[in-house]
């Protein structure tokens, strides 16, 4: 009941009240990861990014495969201009979340802020393609090819462009 009260306080923008309630619950229910996860959200709402990062770092260490924690931690790292650290969290999950638009957006943004533009644009292309926006995906790949001198990567981009062009033609025939 107190957890629901804290979530309601968050929803009503009563961030300090939510934070106070969640801190009290954290001591009462130390094994429930949702409490510190929500507390990190309250910290962020109260502009306590350092506190949120500390809490999310520990949560991620305790629950490294928990999607919600990984995403929130990566978002908070990006917010704190720590894109390269965010990449260390996100990159290992590329196969598992290759069809997840939230994950792909975070990964693309992390690559971009880390100045890994080839990877940022190819990831963004996957995101567009995932949503059936093949023309936009092709545009992203055309930009990506300008950001790599690696002939293998260029060949992969050309292959993807052809694949998306075929998908675009097929889409147009419907």
PDB file of C-alpha atoms in Angstrom:
ATOM      1  CA  UNK A   1       0.000   0.000   0.000  1.00  0.00           C
ATOM      2  CA  UNK A   2       2.816   2.407   0.860  1.00  0.00           C
ATOM      3  CA  UNK A   3       4.511   1.543  -2.442  1.00  0.00           C
ATOM      4  CA  UNK A   4       1.339   2.439  -4.335  1.00  0.00           C
ATOM      5  CA  UNK A   5       1.180   5.676  -2.330  1.00  0.00           C
ATOM      6  CA  UNK A   6       4.745   6.485  -3.365  1.00  0.00           C
ATOM      7  CA  UNK A   7       3.992   5.773  -7.031  1.00  0.00           C
ATOM      8  CA  UNK A   8       0.916   7.954  -6.852  1.00  0.00           C
ATOM      9  CA  UNK A   9       3.018  10.744  -5.337  1.00  0.00           C
ATOM     10  CA  UNK A  10       5.461  10.370  -8.245  1.00  0.00           C
ATOM     11  CA  UNK A  11       2.563  10.553 -10.688  1.00  0.00           C
ATOM     12  CA  UNK A  12       1.303  13.736  -9.014  1.00  0.00           C
ATOM     13  CA  UNK A  13       4.787  15.331  -9.209  1.00  0.00           C
ATOM     14  CA  UNK A  14       5.160  15.176  -5.426  1.00  0.00           C
ATOM     15  CA  UNK A  15       8.709  13.952  -5.785  1.00  0.00           C
ATOM     16  CA  UNK A  16       9.986  14.741  -2.288  1.00  0.00           C
ATOM     17  CA  UNK A  17       7.081  12.862  -0.705  1.00  0.00           C
ATOM     18  CA  UNK A  18       7.663   9.925  -3.043  1.00  0.00           C
ATOM     19  CA  UNK A  19      11.360   9.906  -2.208  1.00  0.00           C
ATOM     20  CA  UNK A  20      10.701   9.956   1.537  1.00  0.00           C
ATOM     21  CA  UNK A  21       8.155   7.127   1.296  1.00  0.00           C
ATOM     22  CA  UNK A  22      10.381   4.993  -0.924  1.00  0.00           C
ATOM     23  CA  UNK A  23      13.420   5.440   1.344  1.00  0.00           C
ATOM     24  CA  UNK A  24      11.325   4.197   4.259  1.00  0.00           C
ATOM     25  CA  UNK A  25      10.093   1.229   2.214  1.00  0.00           C
ATOM     26  CA  UNK A  26      13.617   0.378   1.124  1.00  0.00           C
ATOM     27  CA  UNK A  27      14.599  -0.380   4.694  1.00  0.00           C
ATOM     28  CA  UNK A  28      11.413  -2.391   5.213  1.00  0.00           C
ATOM     29  CA  UNK A  29      11.683  -4.418   1.970  1.00  0.00           C
ATOM     30  CA  UNK A  30      15.407  -4.597   1.145  1.00  0.00           C
ATOM     31  CA  UNK A  31      15.065  -7.564  -1.253  1.00  0.00           C
ATOM     32  CA  UNK A  32      12.491  -5.961  -3.551  1.00  0.00           C
ATOM     33  CA  UNK A  33      14.379  -4.326  -6.461  1.00  0.00           C
ATOM     34  CA  UNK A  34      11.308  -2.298  -7.493  1.00  0.00           C
ATOM     35  CA  UNK A  35      11.652  -0.097  -4.404  1.00  0.00           C
ATOM     36  CA  UNK A  36      15.187   1.196  -5.110  1.00  0.00           C
ATOM     37  CA  UNK A  37      14.374   1.303  -8.830  1.00  0.00           C
ATOM     38  CA  UNK A  38      11.440   3.626  -8.096  1.00  0.00           C
ATOM     39  CA  UNK A  39      13.561   5.553  -5.600  1.00  0.00           C
ATOM     40  CA  UNK A  40      16.099   6.190  -8.373  1.00  0.00           C
ATOM     41  CA  UNK A  41      13.240   7.646 -10.417  1.00  0.00           C
ATOM     42  CA  UNK A  42      12.295   9.902  -7.505  1.00  0.00           C
ATOM     43  CA  UNK A  43      15.932  10.993  -7.178  1.00  0.00           C
ATOM     44  CA  UNK A  44      15.993  11.881 -10.861  1.00  0.00           C
ATOM     45  CA  UNK A  45      12.738  13.820 -10.534  1.00  0.00           C
ATOM     46  CA  UNK A  46      14.332  15.719  -7.619  1.00  0.00           C
ATOM     47  CA  UNK A  47      17.448  16.424  -9.762  1.00  0.00           C
ATOM     48  CA  UNK A  48      19.588  14.152  -7.588  1.00  0.00           C
ATOM     49  CA  UNK A  49      21.357  12.468 -10.480  1.00  0.00           C
ATOM     50  CA  UNK A  50      24.381  11.437  -8.409  1.00  0.00           C
ATOM     51  CA  UNK A  51      22.166   9.641  -5.882  1.00  0.00           C
ATOM     52  CA  UNK A  52      20.225   7.978  -8.707  1.00  0.00           C
ATOM     53  CA  UNK A  53      23.437   6.835 -10.412  1.00  0.00           C
ATOM     54  CA  UNK A  54      24.810   5.366  -7.205  1.00  0.00           C
ATOM     55  CA  UNK A  55      21.590   3.455  -6.583  1.00  0.00           C
ATOM     56  CA  UNK A  56      21.251   2.271 -10.195  1.00  0.00           C
ATOM     57  CA  UNK A  57      24.873   1.149 -10.310  1.00  0.00           C
ATOM     58  CA  UNK A  58      24.299  -1.076  -7.291  1.00  0.00           C
ATOM     59  CA  UNK A  59      20.972  -2.324  -8.638  1.00  0.00           C
ATOM     60  CA  UNK A  60      22.580  -3.188 -11.959  1.00  0.00           C
ATOM     61  CA  UNK A  61      25.401  -5.014 -10.184  1.00  0.00           C
ATOM     62  CA  UNK A  62      22.821  -7.039  -8.253  1.00  0.00           C
ATOM     63  CA  UNK A  63      20.497  -7.587 -11.270  1.00  0.00           C
ATOM     64  CA  UNK A  64      22.655  -7.320 -14.431  1.00  0.00           C
ATOM     65  CA  UNK A  65      20.055  -8.939 -16.698  1.00  0.00           C
ATOM     66  CA  UNK A  66      17.048  -6.949 -15.501  1.00  0.00           C
ATOM     67  CA  UNK A  67      15.928  -4.968 -18.569  1.00  0.00           C
ATOM     68  CA  UNK A  68      14.196  -2.107 -16.706  1.00  0.00           C
ATOM     69  CA  UNK A  69      17.239  -1.475 -14.517  1.00  0.00           C
ATOM     70  CA  UNK A  70      19.664  -1.584 -17.455  1.00  0.00           C
ATOM     71  CA  UNK A  71      17.552   0.847 -19.482  1.00  0.00           C
ATOM     72  CA  UNK A  72      17.085   3.300 -16.610  1.00  0.00           C
ATOM     73  CA  UNK A  73      20.775   3.127 -15.692  1.00  0.00           C
ATOM     74  CA  UNK A  74      21.822   3.731 -19.320  1.00  0.00           C
ATOM     75  CA  UNK A  75      19.379   6.666 -19.634  1.00  0.00           C
ATOM     76  CA  UNK A  76      20.721   8.186 -16.442  1.00  0.00           C
ATOM     77  CA  UNK A  77      24.305   7.753 -17.591  1.00  0.00           C
ATOM     78  CA  UNK A  78      23.438   9.502 -20.872  1.00  0.00           C
ATOM     79  CA  UNK A  79      21.754  12.287 -18.929  1.00  0.00           C
ATOM     80  CA  UNK A  80      24.995  12.613 -16.953  1.00  0.00           C
ATOM     81  CA  UNK A  81      27.074  12.713 -20.167  1.00  0.00           C
ATOM     82  CA  UNK A  82      28.575   9.263 -19.593  1.00  0.00           C
ATOM     83  CA  UNK A  83      27.739   7.733 -22.966  1.00  0.00           C
ATOM     84  CA  UNK A  84      30.743   5.414 -23.099  1.00  0.00           C
ATOM     85  CA  UNK A  85      29.786   3.866 -19.763  1.00  0.00           C
ATOM     86  CA  UNK A  86      26.219   3.475 -21.073  1.00  0.00           C
ATOM     87  CA  UNK A  87      27.630   1.575 -24.053  1.00  0.00           C
ATOM     88  CA  UNK A  88      29.331  -0.909 -21.742  1.00  0.00           C
ATOM     89  CA  UNK A  89      25.879  -1.718 -20.360  1.00  0.00           C
ATOM     90  CA  UNK A  90      24.026  -1.789 -23.669  1.00  0.00           C
ATOM     91  CA  UNK A  91      26.364  -3.448 -26.157  1.00  0.00           C
ATOM     92  CA  UNK A  92      26.332  -6.926 -24.569  1.00  0.00           C
ATOM     93  CA  UNK A  93      22.565  -7.119 -25.169  1.00  0.00           C
ATOM     94  CA  UNK A  94      22.567  -6.408 -28.923  1.00  0.00           C
ATOM     95  CA  UNK A  95      21.427  -9.892 -29.855  1.00  0.00           C
ATOM     96  CA  UNK A  96      18.835 -10.185 -27.103  1.00  0.00           C
ATOM     97  CA  UNK A  97      17.192  -6.797 -27.776  1.00  0.00           C
ATOM     98  CA  UNK A  98      17.776  -6.438 -31.519  1.00  0.00           C
ATOM     99  CA  UNK A  99      14.017  -5.954 -32.053  1.00  0.00           C
ATOM    100  CA  UNK A 100      13.452  -3.583 -29.121  1.00  0.00           C
ATOM    101  CA  UNK A 101      12.937   0.035 -30.185  1.00  0.00           C
ATOM    102  CA  UNK A 102      13.645   1.505 -26.729  1.00  0.00           C
ATOM    103  CA  UNK A 103      16.917  -0.390 -26.560  1.00  0.00           C
ATOM    104  CA  UNK A 104      17.895   0.606 -30.117  1.00  0.00           C
ATOM    105  CA  UNK A 105      17.155   4.282 -29.438  1.00  0.00           C
ATOM    106  CA  UNK A 106      19.368   4.228 -26.339  1.00  0.00           C
ATOM    107  CA  UNK A 107      22.123   2.353 -28.153  1.00  0.00           C
ATOM    108  CA  UNK A 108      22.048   4.750 -31.108  1.00  0.00           C
ATOM    109  CA  UNK A 109      22.097   7.787 -28.828  1.00  0.00           C
ATOM    110  CA  UNK A 110      24.999   6.312 -26.827  1.00  0.00           C
ATOM    111  CA  UNK A 111      26.978   5.655 -30.003  1.00  0.00           C
ATOM    112  CA  UNK A 112      26.289   9.184 -31.243  1.00  0.00           C
ATOM    113  CA  UNK A 113      27.313  10.824 -27.981  1.00  0.00           C
ATOM    114  CA  UNK A 114      30.449   8.644 -27.963  1.00  0.00           C
ATOM    115  CA  UNK A 115      31.255   9.926 -31.478  1.00  0.00           C
ATOM    116  CA  UNK A 116      30.889   6.433 -32.974  1.00  0.00           C
ATOM    117  CA  UNK A 117      28.863   7.800 -35.857  1.00  0.00           C
ATOM    118  CA  UNK A 118      29.012   4.758 -38.138  1.00  0.00           C
ATOM    119  CA  UNK A 119      27.439   2.659 -35.385  1.00  0.00           C
ATOM    120  CA  UNK A 120      24.968   5.402 -34.435  1.00  0.00           C
ATOM    121  CA  UNK A 121      23.592   5.663 -37.970  1.00  0.00           C
ATOM    122  CA  UNK A 122      23.498   1.904 -38.639  1.00  0.00           C
ATOM    123  CA  UNK A 123      21.666   1.358 -35.353  1.00  0.00           C
ATOM    124  CA  UNK A 124      19.222   4.125 -36.194  1.00  0.00           C
ATOM    125  CA  UNK A 125      18.701   2.467 -39.590  1.00  0.00           C
ATOM    126  CA  UNK A 126      17.763  -0.789 -37.828  1.00  0.00           C
ATOM    127  CA  UNK A 127      15.287   1.146 -35.717  1.00  0.00           C
ATOM    128  CA  UNK A 128      13.628   2.682 -38.782  1.00  0.00           C
ATOM    129  CA  UNK A 129      13.556  -0.670 -40.571  1.00  0.00           C
ATOM    130  CA  UNK A 130      12.037  -2.311 -37.517  1.00  0.00           C
ATOM    131  CA  UNK A 131       9.161   0.139 -37.854  1.00  0.00           C
ATOM    132  CA  UNK A 132       8.799  -0.439 -41.608  1.00  0.00           C
ATOM    133  CA  UNK A 133      10.309   2.947 -42.471  1.00  0.00           C
ATOM    134  CA  UNK A 134      12.694   1.623 -45.089  1.00  0.00           C
ATOM    135  CA  UNK A 135      13.308   4.920 -46.927  1.00  0.00           C
ATOM    136  CA  UNK A 136      14.476   6.526 -43.680  1.00  0.00           C
ATOM    137  CA  UNK A 137      16.570   3.435 -42.903  1.00  0.00           C
ATOM    138  CA  UNK A 138      18.272   3.745 -46.290  1.00  0.00           C
ATOM    139  CA  UNK A 139      18.997   7.434 -45.624  1.00  0.00           C
ATOM    140  CA  UNK A 140      20.612   6.551 -42.291  1.00  0.00           C
ATOM    141  CA  UNK A 141      22.772   3.922 -43.995  1.00  0.00           C
ATOM    142  CA  UNK A 142      23.814   6.364 -46.703  1.00  0.00           C
ATOM    143  CA  UNK A 143      25.019   8.678 -43.951  1.00  0.00           C
ATOM    144  CA  UNK A 144      26.667   5.798 -42.064  1.00  0.00           C
ATOM    145  CA  UNK A 145      28.749   4.732 -45.059  1.00  0.00           C
ATOM    146  CA  UNK A 146      30.383   8.189 -45.042  1.00  0.00           C
ATOM    147  CA  UNK A 147      31.572   7.557 -41.468  1.00  0.00           C
ATOM    148  CA  UNK A 148      33.583   4.411 -42.072  1.00  0.00           C
ATOM    149  CA  UNK A 149      36.631   3.654 -44.168  1.00  0.00           C
ATOM    150  CA  UNK A 150      36.411  -0.064 -43.372  1.00  0.00           C
ATOM    151  CA  UNK A 151      35.612  -1.907 -46.612  1.00  0.00           C
ATOM    152  CA  UNK A 152      33.888  -4.779 -44.790  1.00  0.00           C
ATOM    153  CA  UNK A 153      31.569  -2.322 -42.993  1.00  0.00           C
ATOM    154  CA  UNK A 154      30.913  -0.517 -46.274  1.00  0.00           C
ATOM    155  CA  UNK A 155      29.994  -3.836 -47.894  1.00  0.00           C
ATOM    156  CA  UNK A 156      27.621  -4.643 -45.017  1.00  0.00           C
ATOM    157  CA  UNK A 157      25.967  -1.250 -45.419  1.00  0.00           C
ATOM    158  CA  UNK A 158      25.523  -1.775 -49.164  1.00  0.00           C
ATOM    159  CA  UNK A 159      23.991  -5.195 -48.481  1.00  0.00           C
ATOM    160  CA  UNK A 160      21.570  -3.655 -45.969  1.00  0.00           C
ATOM    161  CA  UNK A 161      20.673  -0.853 -48.380  1.00  0.00           C
ATOM    162  CA  UNK A 162      19.806  -3.456 -51.037  1.00  0.00           C
ATOM    163  CA  UNK A 163      17.776  -5.410 -48.497  1.00  0.00           C
ATOM    164  CA  UNK A 164      15.840  -2.291 -47.452  1.00  0.00           C
ATOM    165  CA  UNK A 165      15.317  -1.211 -51.072  1.00  0.00           C
ATOM    166  CA  UNK A 166      13.775  -4.622 -51.776  1.00  0.00           C
ATOM    167  CA  UNK A 167      11.582  -4.313 -48.682  1.00  0.00           C
ATOM    168  CA  UNK A 168      10.537  -0.822 -49.790  1.00  0.00           C
ATOM    169  CA  UNK A 169       9.548  -2.136 -53.244  1.00  0.00           C
ATOM    170  CA  UNK A 170       7.623  -4.976 -51.657  1.00  0.00           C
ATOM    171  CA  UNK A 171       5.909  -2.537 -49.303  1.00  0.00           C
ATOM    172  CA  UNK A 172       4.932  -0.308 -52.233  1.00  0.00           C
ATOM    173  CA  UNK A 173       3.358  -3.253 -54.082  1.00  0.00           C
ATOM    174  CA  UNK A 174       0.728  -3.735 -51.354  1.00  0.00           C
TER     175      UNK A 174
END
